Structure formats: C-alpha cells, structure tokens
PDB file of C-alpha atoms in Angstrom:
ATOM      1  CA  MET Y1249      48.450   1.813 -11.745  1.00 54.00           C
ATOM      2  CA  GLY Y1250      50.926   4.246 -13.226  1.00 55.00           C
ATOM      3  CA  CYS Y1251      54.223   5.828 -12.264  1.00 59.00           C
ATOM      4  CA  ASP Y1252      56.143   3.028 -14.000  1.00 62.00           C
ATOM      5  CA  GLY Y1253      57.104   5.221 -16.876  1.00 66.00           C
ATOM      6  CA  GLY Y1254      54.775   3.738 -19.453  1.00 71.00           C
ATOM      7  CA  SER Y1255      51.320   4.967 -18.456  1.00 77.00           C
ATOM      8  CA  ILE Y1256      49.699   8.180 -17.404  1.00 78.00           C
ATOM      9  CA  PRO Y1257      47.234   7.789 -14.535  1.00 78.00           C
ATOM     10  CA  ARG Y1258      43.860   9.517 -14.708  1.00 81.00           C
ATOM     11  CA  ARG Y1259      42.290  11.419 -11.828  1.00 79.00           C
ATOM     12  CA  ASP Y1260      39.601   8.773 -11.175  1.00 76.00           C
ATOM     13  CA  GLU Y1261      42.354   6.163 -10.768  1.00 79.00           C
ATOM     14  CA  MET Y1262      44.167   8.230  -8.169  1.00 79.00           C
ATOM     15  CA  VAL Y1263      41.333   9.850  -6.184  1.00 82.00           C
ATOM     16  CA  LYS Y1264      38.633   7.794  -4.543  1.00 79.00           C
ATOM     17  CA  LEU Y1265      35.257   9.588  -4.580  1.00 77.00           C
ATOM     18  CA  LYS Y1266      32.262   9.029  -2.362  1.00 79.00           C
ATOM     19  CA  LYS Y1267      29.706   6.704  -3.845  1.00 80.00           C
ATOM     20  CA  LYS Y1268      26.357   8.288  -4.554  1.00 81.00           C
ATOM     21  CA  ALA Y1269      23.413   6.993  -2.587  1.00 81.00           C
ATOM     22  CA  GLU Y1270      21.359   4.556  -4.555  1.00 79.00           C
ATOM     23  CA  LYS Y1271      17.954   5.825  -5.506  1.00 79.00           C
ATOM     24  CA  VAL Y1272      14.979   3.504  -5.466  1.00 73.00           C
ATOM     25  CA  ASP Y1273      13.215   3.288  -8.803  1.00 76.00           C
ATOM     26  CA  LYS Y1274       9.743   4.782  -8.326  1.00 76.00           C
ATOM     27  CA  ASP Y1275       8.066   2.115 -10.484  1.00 75.00           C
ATOM     28  CA  VAL Y1276       9.649  -0.677  -8.446  1.00 76.00           C
ATOM     29  CA  GLU Y1277       8.573   0.976  -5.181  1.00 80.00           C
ATOM     30  CA  LEU Y1278       5.004   1.379  -6.437  1.00 77.00           C
ATOM     31  CA  GLN Y1279       4.906  -2.223  -7.569  1.00 78.00           C
ATOM     32  CA  ALA Y1280       6.167  -3.374  -4.173  1.00 80.00           C
ATOM     33  CA  ARG Y1281       3.479  -1.409  -2.309  1.00 86.00           C
ATOM     34  CA  TRP Y1282       0.552  -2.405  -4.522  1.00 88.00           C
ATOM     35  CA  LYS Y1283       1.404  -6.005  -5.412  1.00 88.00           C
ATOM     36  CA  TYR Y1284       3.084  -7.386  -2.292  1.00 90.00           C
ATOM     37  CA  CYS Y1285       2.010  -7.841   1.339  1.00 90.00           C
ATOM     38  CA  ALA Y1286       3.489  -5.196   3.641  1.00 89.00           C
ATOM     39  CA  LEU Y1287       3.923  -7.800   6.408  1.00 90.00           C
ATOM     40  CA  SER Y1288       5.206 -10.947   4.731  1.00 89.00           C
ATOM     41  CA  GLY Y1289       6.533  -9.609   1.410  1.00 88.00           C
ATOM     42  CA  GLU Y1290       4.626 -12.285  -0.506  1.00 91.00           C
ATOM     43  CA  GLU Y1291       2.463 -11.459  -3.507  1.00 90.00           C
ATOM     44  CA  LEU Y1292      -1.019 -10.272  -2.542  1.00 90.00           C
ATOM     45  CA  LYS Y1293      -3.713 -12.910  -2.845  1.00 92.00           C
ATOM     46  CA  GLN Y1294      -7.344 -13.049  -1.759  1.00 90.00           C
ATOM     47  CA  PRO Y1295      -8.457 -12.331   0.925  1.00 93.00           C
ATOM     48  CA  ILE Y1296      -6.608  -9.003   1.085  1.00 94.00           C
ATOM     49  CA  VAL Y1297      -7.021  -6.771   4.119  1.00 95.00           C
ATOM     50  CA  ALA Y1298      -6.017  -3.163   4.825  1.00 94.00           C
ATOM     51  CA  CYS Y1299      -5.238  -1.454   8.099  1.00 92.00           C
ATOM     52  CA  GLU Y1300      -6.245   2.040   9.235  1.00 91.00           C
ATOM     53  CA  LEU Y1301      -2.973   3.389   7.810  1.00 92.00           C
ATOM     54  CA  GLY Y1302      -3.857   2.131   4.322  1.00 90.00           C
ATOM     55  CA  ARG Y1303      -1.296  -0.655   4.028  1.00 92.00           C
ATOM     56  CA  LEU Y1304      -2.223  -3.843   2.160  1.00 93.00           C
ATOM     57  CA  TYR Y1305      -1.737  -7.289   3.736  1.00 94.00           C
ATOM     58  CA  ASN Y1306      -2.594 -10.892   3.053  1.00 94.00           C
ATOM     59  CA  LYS Y1307      -5.131 -11.923   5.676  1.00 94.00           C
ATOM     60  CA  GLU Y1308      -3.218 -15.119   6.310  1.00 94.00           C
ATOM     61  CA  ALA Y1309      -0.040 -13.159   7.161  1.00 92.00           C
ATOM     62  CA  VAL Y1310      -1.969 -10.964   9.621  1.00 92.00           C
ATOM     63  CA  LEU Y1311      -3.494 -14.005  11.311  1.00 92.00           C
ATOM     64  CA  LEU Y1312      -0.095 -15.688  11.673  1.00 91.00           C
ATOM     65  CA  ALA Y1313       1.410 -12.476  13.075  1.00 91.00           C
ATOM     66  CA  LEU Y1314      -1.415 -12.081  15.595  1.00 91.00           C
ATOM     67  CA  LEU Y1315      -0.924 -15.660  16.828  1.00 91.00           C
ATOM     68  CA  ASP Y1316       2.674 -14.846  17.781  1.00 87.00           C
ATOM     69  CA  LYS Y1317       2.498 -11.207  18.856  1.00 83.00           C
ATOM     70  CA  SER Y1318       6.120 -11.141  20.003  1.00 83.00           C
ATOM     71  CA  SER Y1319       7.339 -11.500  16.394  1.00 80.00           C
ATOM     72  CA  ILE Y1320       5.168  -8.799  14.794  1.00 84.00           C
ATOM     73  CA  PRO Y1321       7.395  -6.457  12.736  1.00 86.00           C
ATOM     74  CA  GLU Y1322       7.301  -2.705  13.331  1.00 86.00           C
ATOM     75  CA  VAL Y1323       5.261  -2.218  10.131  1.00 85.00           C
ATOM     76  CA  ALA Y1324       2.260  -3.949  11.720  1.00 86.00           C
ATOM     77  CA  ARG Y1325       2.603  -3.206  15.436  1.00 88.00           C
ATOM     78  CA  HIS Y1326      -0.530  -1.036  15.338  1.00 90.00           C
ATOM     79  CA  ILE Y1327      -2.676  -4.089  14.445  1.00 90.00           C
ATOM     80  CA  ARG Y1328      -3.915  -5.483  17.750  1.00 90.00           C
ATOM     81  CA  SER Y1329      -6.676  -7.772  16.453  1.00 89.00           C
ATOM     82  CA  LEU Y1330      -8.670  -8.578  13.319  1.00 91.00           C
ATOM     83  CA  LYS Y1331     -10.968  -5.679  14.220  1.00 90.00           C
ATOM     84  CA  ASP Y1332      -8.140  -3.312  13.230  1.00 90.00           C
ATOM     85  CA  VAL Y1333      -8.171  -4.497   9.600  1.00 93.00           C
ATOM     86  CA  THR Y1334     -10.867  -4.521   6.927  1.00 93.00           C
ATOM     87  CA  VAL Y1335     -11.329  -7.229   4.299  1.00 95.00           C
ATOM     88  CA  LEU Y1336     -11.233  -5.476   0.925  1.00 94.00           C
ATOM     89  CA  GLN Y1337     -13.857  -5.987  -1.793  1.00 92.00           C
ATOM     90  CA  LEU Y1338     -11.760  -5.619  -4.947  1.00 91.00           C
ATOM     91  CA  THR Y1339     -12.872  -5.513  -8.599  1.00 89.00           C
ATOM     92  CA  VAL Y1340     -10.870  -7.883 -10.758  1.00 88.00           C
ATOM     93  CA  ASN Y1341      -9.285  -6.513 -13.927  1.00 85.00           C
ATOM     94  CA  SER Y1342     -10.502  -8.609 -16.862  1.00 83.00           C
ATOM     95  CA  SER Y1343      -7.489  -7.729 -19.014  1.00 81.00           C
ATOM     96  CA  TYR Y1344      -4.940  -8.856 -16.414  1.00 74.00           C
ATOM     97  CA  LYS Y1345      -3.060 -12.034 -17.315  1.00 74.00           C
ATOM     98  CA  PRO Y1346      -0.621 -13.431 -14.757  1.00 68.00           C
ATOM     99  CA  SER Y1347       2.574 -14.805 -16.233  1.00 64.00           C
ATOM    100  CA  SER Y1348       2.959 -18.558 -15.885  1.00 60.00           C
ATOM    101  CA  LYS Y1349       6.581 -18.966 -16.976  1.00 58.00           C
ATOM    102  CA  ALA Y1350       9.651 -17.401 -15.445  1.00 58.00           C
ATOM    103  CA  ASP Y1351      11.323 -16.643 -18.763  1.00 55.00           C
ATOM    104  CA  THR Y1352       8.369 -14.740 -20.303  1.00 58.00           C
ATOM    105  CA  TYR Y1353       7.841 -10.968 -20.328  1.00 56.00           C
ATOM    106  CA  ASN Y1354       6.073  -9.682 -17.202  1.00 57.00           C
ATOM    107  CA  ASP Y1355       3.943  -6.600 -17.792  1.00 59.00           C
ATOM    108  CA  THR Y1356       4.364  -4.608 -14.598  1.00 60.00           C
ATOM    109  CA  GLN Y1357       2.105  -1.785 -15.787  1.00 65.00           C
ATOM    110  CA  THR Y1358      -1.141  -3.752 -15.626  1.00 75.00           C
ATOM    111  CA  SER Y1359      -2.746  -4.409 -12.301  1.00 80.00           C
ATOM    112  CA  GLN Y1360      -4.854  -7.289 -11.089  1.00 86.00           C
ATOM    113  CA  TYR Y1361      -7.558  -4.933  -9.722  1.00 90.00           C
ATOM    114  CA  VAL Y1362      -9.383  -1.864 -11.049  1.00 91.00           C
ATOM    115  CA  CYS Y1363     -11.824   0.787  -9.852  1.00 90.00           C
ATOM    116  CA  PRO Y1364     -15.389  -0.390 -10.529  1.00 91.00           C
ATOM    117  CA  VAL Y1365     -16.553   3.144 -11.401  1.00 90.00           C
ATOM    118  CA  THR Y1366     -13.757   4.666 -13.529  1.00 90.00           C
ATOM    119  CA  GLY Y1367     -11.892   1.550 -14.658  1.00 88.00           C
ATOM    120  CA  LEU Y1368      -8.539   2.962 -13.446  1.00 90.00           C
ATOM    121  CA  GLU Y1369      -5.965   0.273 -12.616  1.00 88.00           C
ATOM    122  CA  MET Y1370      -4.902  -0.090  -8.994  1.00 87.00           C
ATOM    123  CA  SER Y1371      -1.163   0.090  -9.700  1.00 83.00           C
ATOM    124  CA  GLY Y1372      -0.109   3.161  -7.709  1.00 83.00           C
ATOM    125  CA  ARG Y1373      -0.421   5.646 -10.540  1.00 85.00           C
ATOM    126  CA  TYR Y1374      -3.762   6.827  -9.168  1.00 88.00           C
ATOM    127  CA  ARG Y1375      -4.906   7.202  -5.572  1.00 91.00           C
ATOM    128  CA  PHE Y1376      -7.323   4.631  -4.228  1.00 93.00           C
ATOM    129  CA  VAL Y1377      -9.430   4.567  -1.078  1.00 93.00           C
ATOM    130  CA  TYR Y1378     -11.428   1.949   0.758  1.00 93.00           C
ATOM    131  CA  LEU Y1379     -14.550   2.381   2.833  1.00 92.00           C
ATOM    132  CA  ARG Y1380     -14.192   0.919   6.326  1.00 90.00           C
ATOM    133  CA  ARG Y1381     -17.894   0.064   6.569  1.00 89.00           C
ATOM    134  CA  CYS Y1382     -18.126  -2.227   3.531  1.00 91.00           C
ATOM    135  CA  GLY Y1383     -14.509  -2.712   2.423  1.00 91.00           C
ATOM    136  CA  CYS Y1384     -15.139  -1.615  -1.174  1.00 93.00           C
ATOM    137  CA  VAL Y1385     -12.108  -0.173  -2.963  1.00 93.00           C
ATOM    138  CA  ILE Y1386     -12.632   2.682  -5.431  1.00 93.00           C
ATOM    139  CA  SER Y1387     -10.419   5.390  -6.898  1.00 92.00           C
ATOM    140  CA  GLU Y1388     -10.281   8.737  -5.183  1.00 91.00           C
ATOM    141  CA  LYS Y1389     -11.130  10.315  -8.521  1.00 92.00           C
ATOM    142  CA  ALA Y1390     -14.468   8.453  -8.630  1.00 90.00           C
ATOM    143  CA  LEU Y1391     -15.251   9.538  -5.084  1.00 88.00           C
ATOM    144  CA  LYS Y1392     -14.605  13.199  -5.957  1.00 90.00           C
ATOM    145  CA  GLU Y1393     -16.340  13.240  -9.339  1.00 89.00           C
ATOM    146  CA  VAL Y1394     -19.493  11.478  -8.138  1.00 86.00           C
ATOM    147  CA  PRO Y1395     -20.018  12.787  -4.579  1.00 85.00           C
ATOM    148  CA  SER Y1396     -22.362  10.586  -2.605  1.00 86.00           C
ATOM    149  CA  GLU Y1397     -22.922   9.227   0.893  1.00 88.00           C
ATOM    150  CA  THR Y1398     -23.498   5.724  -0.446  1.00 89.00           C
ATOM    151  CA  CYS Y1399     -20.893   3.337  -1.789  1.00 87.00           C
ATOM    152  CA  HIS Y1400     -20.656   3.326  -5.594  1.00 85.00           C
ATOM    153  CA  LYS Y1401     -20.103  -0.407  -5.659  1.00 87.00           C
ATOM    154  CA  CYS Y1402     -22.465  -1.952  -3.081  1.00 87.00           C
ATOM    155  CA  GLY Y1403     -24.743   0.911  -2.050  1.00 86.00           C
ATOM    156  CA  ALA Y1404     -23.877   0.881   1.667  1.00 87.00           C
ATOM    157  CA  GLY Y1405     -23.933   4.221   3.477  1.00 88.00           C
ATOM    158  CA  PHE Y1406     -20.733   5.845   4.764  1.00 87.00           C
ATOM    159  CA  LYS Y1407     -19.364   9.081   6.210  1.00 88.00           C
ATOM    160  CA  SER Y1408     -16.196  10.884   5.197  1.00 85.00           C
ATOM    161  CA  ALA Y1409     -14.558   9.571   8.395  1.00 84.00           C
ATOM    162  CA  HIS Y1410     -14.928   6.029   7.011  1.00 87.00           C
ATOM    163  CA  VAL Y1411     -12.806   6.742   3.919  1.00 91.00           C
ATOM    164  CA  VAL Y1412      -9.196   5.512   4.192  1.00 92.00           C
ATOM    165  CA  ARG Y1413      -6.563   6.150   1.524  1.00 92.00           C
ATOM    166  CA  LEU Y1414      -4.418   3.226   0.445  1.00 93.00           C
ATOM    167  CA  ASN Y1415      -0.596   3.296   0.373  1.00 89.00           C
ATOM    168  CA  VAL Y1416      -0.067   6.943   1.311  1.00 88.00           C
ATOM    169  CA  SER Y1417       3.252   8.811   1.555  1.00 86.00           C
ATOM    170  CA  GLU Y1418       5.225   8.940   4.796  1.00 85.00           C
ATOM    171  CA  GLU Y1419       4.037  12.465   5.667  1.00 89.00           C
ATOM    172  CA  GLU Y1420       0.381  11.529   5.166  1.00 91.00           C
ATOM    173  CA  GLU Y1421       0.900   8.346   7.159  1.00 89.00           C
ATOM    174  CA  LYS Y1422       2.115  10.366  10.174  1.00 91.00           C
ATOM    175  CA  GLY Y1423      -1.142  12.330  10.150  1.00 91.00           C
ATOM    176  CA  MET Y1424      -3.180   9.151   9.733  1.00 90.00           C
ATOM    177  CA  ARG Y1425      -1.299   7.526  12.643  1.00 90.00           C
ATOM    178  CA  GLU Y1426      -2.067  10.484  14.942  1.00 91.00           C
ATOM    179  CA  GLU Y1427      -5.717  10.356  13.906  1.00 89.00           C
ATOM    180  CA  MET Y1428      -5.844   6.584  14.540  1.00 88.00           C
ATOM    181  CA  GLU Y1429      -4.307   6.958  18.011  1.00 89.00           C
ATOM    182  CA  GLU Y1430      -6.741   9.774  18.875  1.00 89.00           C
ATOM    183  CA  LYS Y1431      -9.672   7.637  17.720  1.00 86.00           C
ATOM    184  CA  ARG Y1432      -8.439   4.685  19.821  1.00 85.00           C
ATOM    185  CA  ARG Y1433      -8.343   6.902  22.950  1.00 87.00           C
ATOM    186  CA  ARG Y1434     -12.033   7.773  22.584  1.00 84.00           C
ATOM    187  CA  PRO Y1435     -14.762   5.425  23.839  1.00 81.00           C
ATOM    188  CA  ARG Y1436     -16.055   2.951  21.268  1.00 72.00           C
ATOM    189  CA  TRP Y1437     -19.481   4.589  20.994  1.00 71.00           C
ATOM    190  CA  GLN Y1438     -17.898   7.949  19.965  1.00 70.00           C
ATOM    191  CA  ARG Y1439     -15.887   6.550  17.075  1.00 63.00           C
TER     192      ARG Y1439
END
C-alpha cells in the first residue's frame, strides 16, 4: 500500500472515489420490454395480451395474477379484469429462428413478430401500436403512411381513440394513465 520505502502510491490507491451509477444498456432494455412479459418476466408466448398502457403480458400470467389479486405487482395494478387487456393478433416473422442450444449465438436483433404492412420487426427500434377493437398490431409508420379508418390487417373499423402505442416511455405512460383513469370515470356508453 506504500509508505514502506519501496513503493510510491498513486492517487487512486489513496483516495476513494464515488462509483458512477450503472447505466442500463439501451439494447438490453428494449429486448426486455419487447421479448419478456412485464408481469412474470418470462419470455412472451402466445397468447400475448396488452393493457391500456401498452405493456405486453402473457395471458396466462395475467390470469394467475387476477386469481390472487392481493399479490398483483405494482406494474399491473391497473388491470382489474380480462376486459382491461386485449389479445394481440401478431404477424409472425418468417426469418426468425429461435435458438435451441444454450451455447449457440443468439441473434438479439431479429424479432419474432413483424408489421404485416411494412415488414418492420417488432424489436423496439420502431414504434408499434395495437387497435383495441380487433387486437391487430401494426407499426406506427404504416398507420401514418396509409391513413385509413379500417384495420390494415383484418379490415375492421376503428377510431383514433382505439389506437394504443406499445411500450411507451415513462413520460408518455403518465399521459396514457391519466387518459385511462378519465375514461374509466365516464359511463360505459360514453367510452
């Protein structure tokens, strides 16, 4: 440690500095939001549902949480029943290959689902929305480029109030939460 006559201590050996806060890797965070259930943390598998705040869940995890309402985590407290979630109609990516072995290379850039109109992968790089009426998931880019009042995938009609963005930022989620609470205060026939 020094001061024994044979070594010269450096500043970093003598002065303890504050550790810098660890930053979350953006790619890892995106992968966690788009590939794993927000409630259970397990990998998303069909049937996948989404709430009014745009979070993705396994339907099985939501059902188990609703059976024991006392143990629902804060992330899903706004889900009161299955009426508060929508089953998503996702388009499977034909080029996606799940890895079967633990020691093989996992391509985290490819996604299991794509937009049926533009072919963009649902990996978090692009914004995606779902329509609450039919549950179809499309990219926000497709919705803007081809404006329509019918779903691009199934042809069902919808209004702009039925479009919900998936996996939004914290600031956008606050606005969506206020809108959801306002909608829940109104009578059912006015929603």
